[in-house]
Structures are given as C-alpha cells and as structure tokens.
PDB file of C-alpha atoms and ligand atoms in Angstrom:
ATOM      1  CA  GLY Q   1      67.452  54.666  29.628  1.00 66.00           C
ATOM      2  CA  ASP Q   2      64.408  55.296  26.908  1.00 71.00           C
ATOM      3  CA  MET Q   3      63.887  52.170  24.230  1.00 74.00           C
ATOM      4  CA  ALA Q   4      62.099  52.765  21.070  1.00 78.00           C
ATOM      5  CA  CYS Q   5      59.678  50.054  22.195  1.00 81.00           C
ATOM      6  CA  GLY Q   6      59.012  52.536  25.197  1.00 81.00           C
ATOM      7  CA  GLU Q   7      60.618  50.283  27.930  1.00 78.00           C
ATOM      8  CA  TYR Q   8      62.742  51.634  30.114  1.00 75.00           C
ATOM      9  CA  GLY Q   9      65.978  49.558  32.039  1.00 72.00           C
ATOM     10  CA  LEU Q  10      69.349  48.439  31.692  1.00 74.00           C
ATOM     11  CA  GLY Q  11      70.190  47.205  28.308  1.00 71.00           C
ATOM     12  CA  ARG Q  12      69.803  50.228  26.277  1.00 75.00           C
ATOM     13  CA  LEU Q  13      73.066  51.092  24.044  1.00 81.00           C
ATOM     14  CA  ALA Q  14      74.676  53.701  24.777  1.00 79.00           C
ATOM     15  CA  GLU Q  15      75.208  56.726  22.765  1.00 79.00           C
ATOM     16  CA  PRO Q  16      77.923  56.426  20.168  1.00 84.00           C
ATOM     17  CA  THR Q  17      79.572  59.738  21.492  1.00 76.00           C
ATOM     18  CA  ALA Q  18      79.780  58.397  24.386  1.00 75.00           C
ATOM     19  CA  ILE Q  19      80.832  54.716  23.833  1.00 81.00           C
ATOM     20  CA  MET Q  20      83.501  56.880  22.223  1.00 78.00           C
ATOM     21  CA  THR Q  21      84.397  59.244  24.735  1.00 74.00           C
ATOM     22  CA  ALA Q  22      84.622  56.708  27.371  1.00 75.00           C
ATOM     23  CA  ILE Q  23      87.412  54.376  25.331  1.00 81.00           C
ATOM     24  CA  THR Q  24      89.472  57.588  24.707  1.00 77.00           C
ATOM     25  CA  ALA Q  25      89.410  58.426  28.207  1.00 75.00           C
ATOM     26  CA  MET Q  26      90.480  54.642  28.858  1.00 78.00           C
ATOM     27  CA  LEU Q  27      93.336  54.617  26.639  1.00 84.00           C
ATOM     28  CA  SER Q  28      94.657  58.251  27.193  1.00 82.00           C
ATOM     29  CA  THR Q  29      97.352  59.300  29.330  1.00 86.00           C
ATOM     30  CA  GLY Q  30      96.563  62.451  29.786  1.00 92.00           C
ATOM     31  CA  PRO Q  31      96.653  64.066  33.588  1.00 94.00           C
ATOM     32  CA  LEU Q  32      93.095  64.098  33.366  1.00 95.00           C
ATOM     33  CA  SER Q  33      93.009  60.189  32.407  1.00 91.00           C
ATOM     34  CA  GLY Q  34      90.412  57.870  34.346  1.00 89.00           C
ATOM     35  CA  LYS Q  35      88.633  61.167  35.376  1.00 94.00           C
ATOM     36  CA  HIS Q  36      84.605  61.870  35.162  1.00 95.00           C
ATOM     37  CA  ILE Q  37      83.998  65.758  34.586  1.00 97.00           C
ATOM     38  CA  ILE Q  38      80.730  67.191  33.956  1.00 98.00           C
ATOM     39  CA  VAL Q  39      80.670  70.833  32.737  1.00 98.00           C
ATOM     40  CA  THR Q  40      77.757  73.322  32.200  1.00 98.00           C
ATOM     41  CA  SER Q  41      78.087  75.633  29.532  1.00 98.00           C
ATOM     42  CA  GLY Q  42      75.955  77.976  27.446  1.00 98.00           C
ATOM     43  CA  PRO Q  43      73.277  80.409  28.714  1.00 98.00           C
ATOM     44  CA  THR Q  44      69.772  78.817  29.927  1.00 98.00           C
ATOM     45  CA  HIS Q  45      65.896  80.359  28.156  1.00 98.00           C
ATOM     46  CA  GLU Q  46      63.416  80.976  30.598  1.00 98.00           C
ATOM     47  CA  PRO Q  47      60.116  81.139  29.413  1.00 98.00           C
ATOM     48  CA  ILE Q  48      57.522  83.516  29.262  1.00 98.00           C
ATOM     49  CA  ASP Q  49      55.202  82.121  26.499  1.00 97.00           C
ATOM     50  CA  PRO Q  50      55.573  79.727  24.193  1.00 97.00           C
ATOM     51  CA  VAL Q  51      57.337  82.023  21.668  1.00 97.00           C
ATOM     52  CA  ARG Q  52      59.099  84.211  24.089  1.00 97.00           C
ATOM     53  CA  TYR Q  53      61.630  83.825  26.941  1.00 98.00           C
ATOM     54  CA  ILE Q  54      64.543  85.389  29.109  1.00 97.00           C
ATOM     55  CA  ALA Q  55      68.243  84.973  28.219  1.00 96.00           C
ATOM     56  CA  ASN Q  56      72.016  86.390  28.476  1.00 95.00           C
ATOM     57  CA  ARG Q  57      73.857  87.002  26.128  1.00 93.00           C
ATOM     58  CA  SER Q  58      76.764  83.788  27.149  1.00 95.00           C
ATOM     59  CA  SER Q  59      77.794  81.976  23.590  1.00 96.00           C
ATOM     60  CA  GLY Q  60      79.025  78.462  25.583  1.00 97.00           C
ATOM     61  CA  LYS Q  61      82.191  79.231  23.547  1.00 97.00           C
ATOM     62  CA  GLN Q  62      84.415  79.194  27.344  1.00 98.00           C
ATOM     63  CA  GLY Q  63      82.723  76.661  28.726  1.00 98.00           C
ATOM     64  CA  HIS Q  64      82.708  74.065  25.630  1.00 98.00           C
ATOM     65  CA  ALA Q  65      86.607  74.818  24.673  1.00 98.00           C
ATOM     66  CA  ILE Q  66      86.728  73.616  28.058  1.00 98.00           C
ATOM     67  CA  ALA Q  67      84.765  70.656  27.721  1.00 98.00           C
ATOM     68  CA  LYS Q  68      87.197  70.005  24.570  1.00 95.00           C
ATOM     69  CA  ALA Q  69      90.584  70.891  26.651  1.00 96.00           C
ATOM     70  CA  ALA Q  70      88.954  67.774  29.382  1.00 96.00           C
ATOM     71  CA  ALA Q  71      88.649  65.690  27.175  1.00 94.00           C
ATOM     72  CA  GLU Q  72      92.076  66.471  25.315  1.00 92.00           C
ATOM     73  CA  ALA Q  73      93.862  65.754  28.741  1.00 94.00           C
ATOM     74  CA  GLY Q  74      91.852  62.263  29.000  1.00 93.00           C
ATOM     75  CA  ALA Q  75      88.801  62.524  30.986  1.00 94.00           C
ATOM     76  CA  SER Q  76      85.171  61.348  30.240  1.00 91.00           C
ATOM     77  CA  VAL Q  77      83.618  64.566  29.731  1.00 95.00           C
ATOM     78  CA  VAL Q  78      79.982  65.122  29.514  1.00 96.00           C
ATOM     79  CA  LEU Q  79      78.870  68.860  28.585  1.00 97.00           C
ATOM     80  CA  VAL Q  80      75.540  70.253  29.585  1.00 98.00           C
ATOM     81  CA  SER Q  81      74.534  72.894  27.114  1.00 98.00           C
ATOM     82  CA  GLY Q  82      72.030  75.412  27.114  1.00 98.00           C
ATOM     83  CA  PRO Q  83      71.166  76.949  24.000  1.00 98.00           C
ATOM     84  CA  VAL Q  84      74.188  77.275  21.930  1.00 98.00           C
ATOM     85  CA  THR Q  85      74.840  78.115  18.311  1.00 97.00           C
ATOM     86  CA  VAL Q  86      78.522  76.760  18.550  1.00 97.00           C
ATOM     87  CA  PRO Q  87      78.902  73.076  17.779  1.00 95.00           C
ATOM     88  CA  ASP Q  88      79.387  70.254  19.900  1.00 95.00           C
ATOM     89  CA  PRO Q  89      82.877  69.746  21.016  1.00 93.00           C
ATOM     90  CA  ALA Q  90      84.000  65.869  19.264  1.00 87.00           C
ATOM     91  CA  GLY Q  91      84.953  63.467  22.332  1.00 87.00           C
ATOM     92  CA  VAL Q  92      82.345  65.056  24.557  1.00 93.00           C
ATOM     93  CA  GLN Q  93      78.967  63.575  25.106  1.00 93.00           C
ATOM     94  CA  THR Q  94      77.076  66.716  24.773  1.00 96.00           C
ATOM     95  CA  ILE Q  95      73.367  67.212  26.263  1.00 97.00           C
ATOM     96  CA  HIS Q  96      70.881  69.964  25.690  1.00 98.00           C
ATOM     97  CA  VAL Q  97      68.679  71.431  27.700  1.00 98.00           C
ATOM     98  CA  GLU Q  98      66.735  74.639  27.828  1.00 98.00           C
ATOM     99  CA  THR Q  99      66.260  76.057  31.185  1.00 98.00           C
ATOM    100  CA  ALA Q 100      67.974  76.131  34.421  1.00 98.00           C
ATOM    101  CA  ARG Q 101      66.116  72.930  36.046  1.00 98.00           C
ATOM    102  CA  GLN Q 102      66.523  71.214  33.034  1.00 98.00           C
ATOM    103  CA  MET Q 103      70.032  71.557  33.585  1.00 98.00           C
ATOM    104  CA  LEU Q 104      70.235  70.727  36.824  1.00 98.00           C
ATOM    105  CA  GLU Q 105      68.171  67.555  36.106  1.00 97.00           C
ATOM    106  CA  ALA Q 106      70.589  66.812  33.618  1.00 97.00           C
ATOM    107  CA  VAL Q 107      73.866  67.821  35.888  1.00 97.00           C
ATOM    108  CA  GLU Q 108      72.242  65.583  39.393  1.00 95.00           C
ATOM    109  CA  ALA Q 109      71.950  62.591  36.535  1.00 88.00           C
ATOM    110  CA  ALA Q 110      75.915  62.651  35.963  1.00 83.00           C
ATOM    111  CA  LEU Q 111      76.490  63.573  39.668  1.00 88.00           C
ATOM    112  CA  SER Q 112      78.541  60.131  40.062  1.00 92.00           C
ATOM    113  CA  ALA Q 113      81.511  62.382  38.135  1.00 96.00           C
ATOM    114  CA  ASP Q 114      85.455  63.579  39.867  1.00 97.00           C
ATOM    115  CA  ILE Q 115      85.190  67.109  38.754  1.00 98.00           C
ATOM    116  CA  PHE Q 116      82.290  69.334  37.969  1.00 98.00           C
ATOM    117  CA  ILE Q 117      83.225  72.557  36.353  1.00 98.00           C
ATOM    118  CA  GLY Q 118      79.614  75.480  36.112  1.00 98.00           C
ATOM    119  CA  ALA Q 119      80.746  77.583  33.231  1.00 98.00           C
ATOM    120  CA  ALA Q 120      77.106  78.109  32.542  1.00 98.00           C
ATOM    121  CA  ALA Q 121      75.273  81.515  33.051  1.00 97.00           C
ATOM    122  CA  VAL Q 122      72.758  79.961  34.653  1.00 98.00           C
ATOM    123  CA  ALA Q 123      69.414  82.235  34.544  1.00 98.00           C
ATOM    124  CA  ASP Q 124      69.367  83.487  38.229  1.00 97.00           C
ATOM    125  CA  TRP Q 125      65.544  83.905  37.709  1.00 98.00           C
ATOM    126  CA  ARG Q 126      62.754  82.243  35.981  1.00 98.00           C
ATOM    127  CA  VAL Q 127      58.654  83.392  35.380  1.00 97.00           C
ATOM    128  CA  ALA Q 128      56.533  82.467  37.818  1.00 97.00           C
ATOM    129  CA  ASP Q 129      53.753  81.623  35.679  1.00 94.00           C
ATOM    130  CA  VAL Q 130      54.220  81.041  32.394  1.00 96.00           C
ATOM    131  CA  ALA Q 131      51.540  81.194  30.222  1.00 95.00           C
ATOM    132  CA  GLY Q 132      50.435  78.518  28.136  1.00 96.00           C
ATOM    133  CA  GLN Q 133      49.134  80.860  25.443  1.00 95.00           C
ATOM    134  CA  LYS Q 134      51.302  83.630  23.540  1.00 94.00           C
ATOM    135  CA  ILE Q 135      50.176  86.533  25.221  1.00 94.00           C
ATOM    136  CA  LYS Q 136      48.405  89.046  22.872  1.00 92.00           C
ATOM    137  CA  LYS Q 137      48.836  92.784  22.447  1.00 90.00           C
ATOM    138  CA  ASP Q 138      45.036  93.004  22.004  1.00 84.00           C
ATOM    139  CA  GLY Q 139      44.964  96.758  22.270  1.00 85.00           C
ATOM    140  CA  SER Q 140      43.903  97.699  25.199  1.00 86.00           C
ATOM    141  CA  GLY Q 141      47.654  99.258  26.049  1.00 86.00           C
ATOM    142  CA  GLN Q 142      47.612  97.048  28.916  1.00 88.00           C
ATOM    143  CA  LEU Q 143      50.967  95.532  29.753  1.00 92.00           C
ATOM    144  CA  PRO Q 144      51.927  91.942  30.475  1.00 92.00           C
ATOM    145  CA  GLN Q 145      53.222  92.090  34.481  1.00 93.00           C
ATOM    146  CA  LEU Q 146      56.071  89.268  34.780  1.00 95.00           C
ATOM    147  CA  SER Q 147      56.982  88.438  38.380  1.00 97.00           C
ATOM    148  CA  PHE Q 148      59.808  86.032  38.771  1.00 97.00           C
ATOM    149  CA  VAL Q 149      60.768  83.493  41.090  1.00 98.00           C
ATOM    150  CA  GLU Q 150      64.868  82.442  41.893  1.00 98.00           C
ATOM    151  CA  ASN Q 151      65.822  79.107  39.852  1.00 98.00           C
ATOM    152  CA  PRO Q 152      67.925  76.634  41.966  1.00 97.00           C
ATOM    153  CA  ASP Q 153      71.995  77.153  42.322  1.00 97.00           C
ATOM    154  CA  ILE Q 154      73.684  74.439  40.257  1.00 98.00           C
ATOM    155  CA  LEU Q 155      76.529  74.663  41.337  1.00 97.00           C
ATOM    156  CA  ALA Q 156      75.722  75.706  45.459  1.00 96.00           C
ATOM    157  CA  GLY Q 157      73.603  72.638  44.943  1.00 96.00           C
ATOM    158  CA  VAL Q 158      76.423  70.254  43.935  1.00 97.00           C
ATOM    159  CA  ALA Q 159      79.294  72.027  45.913  1.00 97.00           C
ATOM    160  CA  GLN Q 160      76.738  70.930  49.256  1.00 96.00           C
ATOM    161  CA  SER Q 161      76.726  67.192  48.180  1.00 96.00           C
ATOM    162  CA  ALA Q 162      78.105  64.819  50.638  1.00 95.00           C
ATOM    163  CA  ARG Q 163      80.598  64.085  47.765  1.00 96.00           C
ATOM    164  CA  ALA Q 164      81.985  67.422  47.117  1.00 96.00           C
ATOM    165  CA  GLN Q 165      82.069  67.867  50.930  1.00 96.00           C
ATOM    166  CA  ASN Q 166      84.176  64.686  51.279  1.00 95.00           C
ATOM    167  CA  GLY Q 167      86.779  65.708  48.583  1.00 94.00           C
ATOM    168  CA  ALA Q 168      85.421  63.431  45.807  1.00 96.00           C
ATOM    169  CA  LEU Q 169      84.041  65.946  44.210  1.00 97.00           C
ATOM    170  CA  TYR Q 170      86.429  69.106  42.857  1.00 97.00           C
ATOM    171  CA  CYS Q 171      84.085  71.841  42.559  1.00 98.00           C
ATOM    172  CA  VAL Q 172      84.685  74.888  39.829  1.00 98.00           C
ATOM    173  CA  GLY Q 173      82.967  78.313  40.105  1.00 98.00           C
ATOM    174  CA  PHE Q 174      82.756  80.331  37.017  1.00 97.00           C
ATOM    175  CA  ALA Q 175      81.720  84.875  38.209  1.00 96.00           C
ATOM    176  CA  ALA Q 176      80.811  86.598  34.850  1.00 93.00           C
ATOM    177  CA  GLU Q 177      80.932  90.097  36.239  1.00 94.00           C
ATOM    178  CA  SER Q 178      81.288  93.831  34.431  1.00 93.00           C
ATOM    179  CA  HIS Q 179      82.989  95.433  37.070  1.00 95.00           C
ATOM    180  CA  ASP Q 180      85.182  94.074  40.107  1.00 96.00           C
ATOM    181  CA  LEU Q 181      86.170  91.208  39.320  1.00 96.00           C
ATOM    182  CA  LEU Q 182      88.530  90.061  41.421  1.00 96.00           C
ATOM    183  CA  LYS Q 183      86.776  91.354  44.757  1.00 97.00           C
ATOM    184  CA  HIS Q 184      83.305  89.513  43.150  1.00 97.00           C
ATOM    185  CA  ALA Q 185      85.083  86.321  42.352  1.00 97.00           C
ATOM    186  CA  THR Q 186      86.858  86.361  45.783  1.00 97.00           C
ATOM    187  CA  ALA Q 187      83.152  86.692  47.789  1.00 97.00           C
ATOM    188  CA  LYS Q 188      81.785  84.563  45.157  1.00 97.00           C
ATOM    189  CA  ARG Q 189      83.465  81.380  45.837  1.00 97.00           C
ATOM    190  CA  GLU Q 190      83.264  81.622  49.512  1.00 96.00           C
ATOM    191  CA  ARG Q 191      79.402  81.902  49.013  1.00 96.00           C
ATOM    192  CA  LYS Q 192      79.447  79.529  46.391  1.00 96.00           C
ATOM    193  CA  GLY Q 193      82.178  76.870  48.895  1.00 95.00           C
ATOM    194  CA  VAL Q 194      84.259  76.098  45.545  1.00 98.00           C
ATOM    195  CA  PRO Q 195      87.788  75.462  46.097  1.00 97.00           C
ATOM    196  CA  LEU Q 196      88.354  77.165  42.870  1.00 98.00           C
ATOM    197  CA  LEU Q 197      86.383  80.015  41.656  1.00 98.00           C
ATOM    198  CA  VAL Q 198      87.154  81.276  37.704  1.00 98.00           C
ATOM    199  CA  GLY Q 199      86.281  85.258  36.929  1.00 97.00           C
ATOM    200  CA  ASN Q 200      85.785  86.901  33.730  1.00 95.00           C
ATOM    201  CA  ILE Q 201      84.070  90.023  32.748  1.00 92.00           C
ATOM    202  CA  GLY Q 202      81.583  88.897  30.864  1.00 89.00           C
ATOM    203  CA  PRO Q 203      80.864  91.853  28.758  1.00 91.00           C
ATOM    204  CA  ALA Q 204      83.924  91.509  27.391  1.00 90.00           C
ATOM    205  CA  THR Q 205      84.399  88.854  26.616  1.00 90.00           C
ATOM    206  CA  PHE Q 206      80.120  87.504  25.458  1.00 91.00           C
ATOM    207  CA  GLY Q 207      80.497  85.513  21.927  1.00 91.00           C
ATOM    208  CA  LEU Q 208      83.990  86.709  21.218  1.00 93.00           C
ATOM    209  CA  ASP Q 209      86.734  83.636  20.522  1.00 96.00           C
ATOM    210  CA  ASP Q 210      88.931  85.252  23.615  1.00 96.00           C
ATOM    211  CA  ASN Q 211      88.872  85.960  27.041  1.00 96.00           C
ATOM    212  CA  ALA Q 212      90.816  86.720  30.265  1.00 97.00           C
ATOM    213  CA  LEU Q 213      90.664  84.741  33.190  1.00 97.00           C
ATOM    214  CA  VAL Q 214      91.561  85.157  37.117  1.00 97.00           C
ATOM    215  CA  LEU Q 215      91.678  81.794  39.228  1.00 98.00           C
ATOM    216  CA  VAL Q 216      90.947  82.295  42.790  1.00 98.00           C
ATOM    217  CA  ASP Q 217      91.833  79.832  45.781  1.00 97.00           C
ATOM    218  CA  ALA Q 218      92.422  79.628  49.204  1.00 96.00           C
ATOM    219  CA  GLN Q 219      95.933  80.189  48.821  1.00 96.00           C
ATOM    220  CA  GLY Q 220      94.948  83.711  46.746  1.00 97.00           C
ATOM    221  CA  SER Q 221      94.018  84.606  42.933  1.00 97.00           C
ATOM    222  CA  GLN Q 222      96.521  84.171  39.570  1.00 97.00           C
ATOM    223  CA  GLU Q 223      95.717  85.584  36.376  1.00 97.00           C
ATOM    224  CA  LEU Q 224      95.542  83.903  32.640  1.00 97.00           C
ATOM    225  CA  PRO Q 225      96.385  86.745  30.669  1.00 96.00           C
ATOM    226  CA  HIS Q 226      94.269  87.778  27.313  1.00 96.00           C
ATOM    227  CA  ALA Q 227      94.583  84.696  24.810  1.00 97.00           C
ATOM    228  CA  GLY Q 228      91.982  82.464  22.565  1.00 97.00           C
ATOM    229  CA  LYS Q 229      89.515  80.416  24.533  1.00 97.00           C
ATOM    230  CA  LEU Q 230      90.884  77.013  23.904  1.00 96.00           C
ATOM    231  CA  ILE Q 231      93.935  78.454  25.127  1.00 97.00           C
ATOM    232  CA  LEU Q 232      92.640  79.411  28.204  1.00 98.00           C
ATOM    233  CA  ALA Q 233      90.780  76.091  28.283  1.00 98.00           C
ATOM    234  CA  ARG Q 234      93.901  73.976  28.435  1.00 97.00           C
ATOM    235  CA  GLN Q 235      95.889  76.234  31.065  1.00 98.00           C
ATOM    236  CA  LEU Q 236      92.500  75.663  33.353  1.00 98.00           C
ATOM    237  CA  VAL Q 237      92.135  72.252  32.896  1.00 98.00           C
ATOM    238  CA  ALA Q 238      96.075  71.727  33.831  1.00 97.00           C
ATOM    239  CA  GLU Q 239      95.485  73.955  36.621  1.00 98.00           C
ATOM    240  CA  ILE Q 240      92.612  71.993  37.967  1.00 98.00           C
ATOM    241  CA  ALA Q 241      95.014  69.158  37.289  1.00 97.00           C
ATOM    242  CA  ARG Q 242      97.410  70.059  39.208  1.00 96.00           C
ATOM    243  CA  ARG Q 243      95.436  71.362  42.198  1.00 95.00           C
ATOM    244  CA  LEU Q 244      93.512  67.587  42.227  1.00 94.00           C
ATOM    245  CA  LYS Q 245      96.786  66.039  42.434  1.00 87.00           C
ATOM    246  CA  ALA Q 246      98.136  67.908  45.223  1.00 82.00           C
TER     247      ALA Q 246
HETATM  248  N1  CTP F 301      74.899  79.194  39.141  1.00 61.01           N
HETATM  249  C1  CTP F 301      74.322  77.787  39.252  1.00 61.01           C
HETATM  250  N2  CTP F 301      73.488  78.110  39.010  1.00 61.01           N
HETATM  251  C2  CTP F 301      72.377  79.486  39.206  1.00 61.01           C
HETATM  252  C3  CTP F 301      73.310  80.251  38.917  1.00 61.01           C
HETATM  253  C4  CTP F 301      74.623  80.376  38.884  1.00 61.01           C
HETATM  254  O1  CTP F 301      74.845  77.298  39.064  1.00 61.01           O
HETATM  255  N3  CTP F 301      71.104  79.467  39.501  1.00 61.01           N
HETATM  256  C5  CTP F 301      76.391  78.781  38.872  1.00 61.01           C
HETATM  257  C6  CTP F 301      77.103  79.423  37.409  1.00 61.01           C
HETATM  258  O2  CTP F 301      76.813  78.525  36.431  1.00 61.01           O
HETATM  259  C7  CTP F 301      78.459  80.098  37.519  1.00 61.01           C
HETATM  260  C8  CTP F 301      78.199  80.446  39.017  1.00 61.01           C
HETATM  261  O3  CTP F 301      77.189  79.856  39.795  1.00 61.01           O
HETATM  262  O4  CTP F 301      79.240  78.825  38.113  1.00 61.01           O
HETATM  263  C9  CTP F 301      78.468  82.062  39.387  1.00 61.01           C
HETATM  264  O5  CTP F 301      77.221  82.816  38.535  1.00 61.01           O
HETATM  265  P1  CTP F 301      76.903  84.075  38.526  1.00 61.01           P
HETATM  266  O6  CTP F 301      75.865  84.126  37.857  1.00 61.01           O
HETATM  267  O7  CTP F 301      78.254  85.052  38.130  1.00 61.01           O
HETATM  268  O8  CTP F 301      76.950  84.367  40.129  1.00 61.01           O
HETATM  269  P2  CTP F 301      75.254  84.405  40.700  1.00 61.01           P
HETATM  270  O9  CTP F 301      74.835  83.452  41.249  1.00 61.01           O
HETATM  271  O10 CTP F 301      74.398  85.182  39.744  1.00 61.01           O
HETATM  272  O11 CTP F 301      75.501  85.656  41.581  1.00 61.01           O
HETATM  273  P3  CTP F 301      75.624  87.167  41.574  1.00 61.01           P
HETATM  274  O12 CTP F 301      74.338  87.810  41.283  1.00 61.01           O
HETATM  275  O13 CTP F 301      76.140  88.116  42.361  1.00 61.01           O
HETATM  276  O14 CTP F 301      76.562  87.998  40.077  1.00 61.01           O
END
C-alpha cells in the first residue's frame, strides 16, 4: 500500500489490527478458524453537494455485531463500514467508506475471501451531478432538481464472480424490508443469486440493540426470534459455519 514517503508497493507494515486479526484467526479453534470473511455494514452516504447527502436509517449495529461474532468464531474479518457511530469491533480490520462506489472498491480489494456477508444498507441510487459548491437558496423560489443514477449492486456483483459461482466464496445477503418479509426475502435471494439471505424488518430495528431475523436458503426458511443483535449475529455465524461444513 501507500507509504509515508509516497512510494507504493510491497514492504509496507500491515496495520496492527490487521496483524492481530490474522494471528487470532491463525491460533483460533473456532468453527470459522482459518476462514477469511468480508462483512459490509451500515448505510452509505451519497453526496448532493459538499454539505448535503442522501442516506438511510441503518446504524451498522447488526453488521458490526456479525463481524464481531465471525471474529469470535475464529475467522479473520475485514469489515467495510459506511458512516456509523458504533465503534470498530475489536479484533476486526475495519475499512471506513462513505459511498456505495467506495464500498464496492474496498470489497473488491479484499475479495480473496471465503465468505462475503453483505449486511450494509447500500444506497440504491446516487445523485447524477454532484454540485462542486453548496447549492444556494438564492431567494428566487427556484427549487433544485435532483436526478439519480443507480449504484452498482455490490452483493449481486460479488455473487456473480467466478469464485462465488464455483463455490469457493460463500455469499450471504441481507434484506431490510418494511412488510411481507418472507415473500420479499425469498424473491431477493433468487434475484441476488446468493445461497443464503437474511431478512429483517428495517423500521422495527434500525438503531436499536435488538432484532429478529429470518434465514432463507434453497431448502426453505428458518426464524431466529427476537434477541440482542450480538446474540443473533452469533446464531447467524453458527448457521453459516454449519452450511459451509455441509
Ligand atoms: N446491496 C448491495 N448493493 C446495492 C444494493 C444492495 O450490495 N447497491 C445488498 C445489501 O447489502 C443487501 C442486499 O443487497 O445484502 C439487499 O439490499 P436491499 O436494499 O434490501 O435490496 P435492493 O436490492 O435495494 O432491493 P429492493 O429495492 O427491492 O428492496
């Protein structure tokens, strides 16, 4: 990576947290020991101008708990986080990004993984022409007109990659819905092309410390009833480990 002198290349000392994560994973005997996992978490912020952005209500609590639970299970974990106020989980290498495109770039850079868990609430659209300067309310009564372009679908892209298609990379998607959870989660699993999709009711859990999950795979669905996000994260990680073994 980049070095202070401006050079780029091999030889840069890895971040201490990355070294710790790798050592812990190497020494672990947990169900995911030796596995490398990428987790995305939180919202993305899509700029309108230098002072405004579009976002959503995701807090990152569930995604961060999953990263922590995966590290506890012995995996070496890279967490790609959108802007959140929750702290970086201990024992996890956390990369901070703002936009969906930055999140995609960070995910692609870490994609030699065994498991990808897309828990982030990635913004579906970004503003087409981001203003270089603050858009001013100039008194003319003219309202700004925003037009949007679609962001890349990170999960669908990862799920289409050669390693995901040949089974070397196990992909887990999320669905944050407001209604008809099982129906939407089942359809979303097929649409995204992932073996496992985790559904939750977004408005019932955004920002809170507890949640309820429904796991959908090719065999059917399974509920993880209402509990704290870390408890659910540990249950989810155990379910993923079980499926990998099978
Ligand atoms: N996702 C992604 N990149 C995007 C949009 C979504 O990687 N640009 C991932 C999320 O991380 C999550 C899954 O796709 O794992 C589902 O996200 P969600 O926003 O619920 O689904 P959408 O694709 O937006 O579908 P819909 O608008 O129908 O709800």
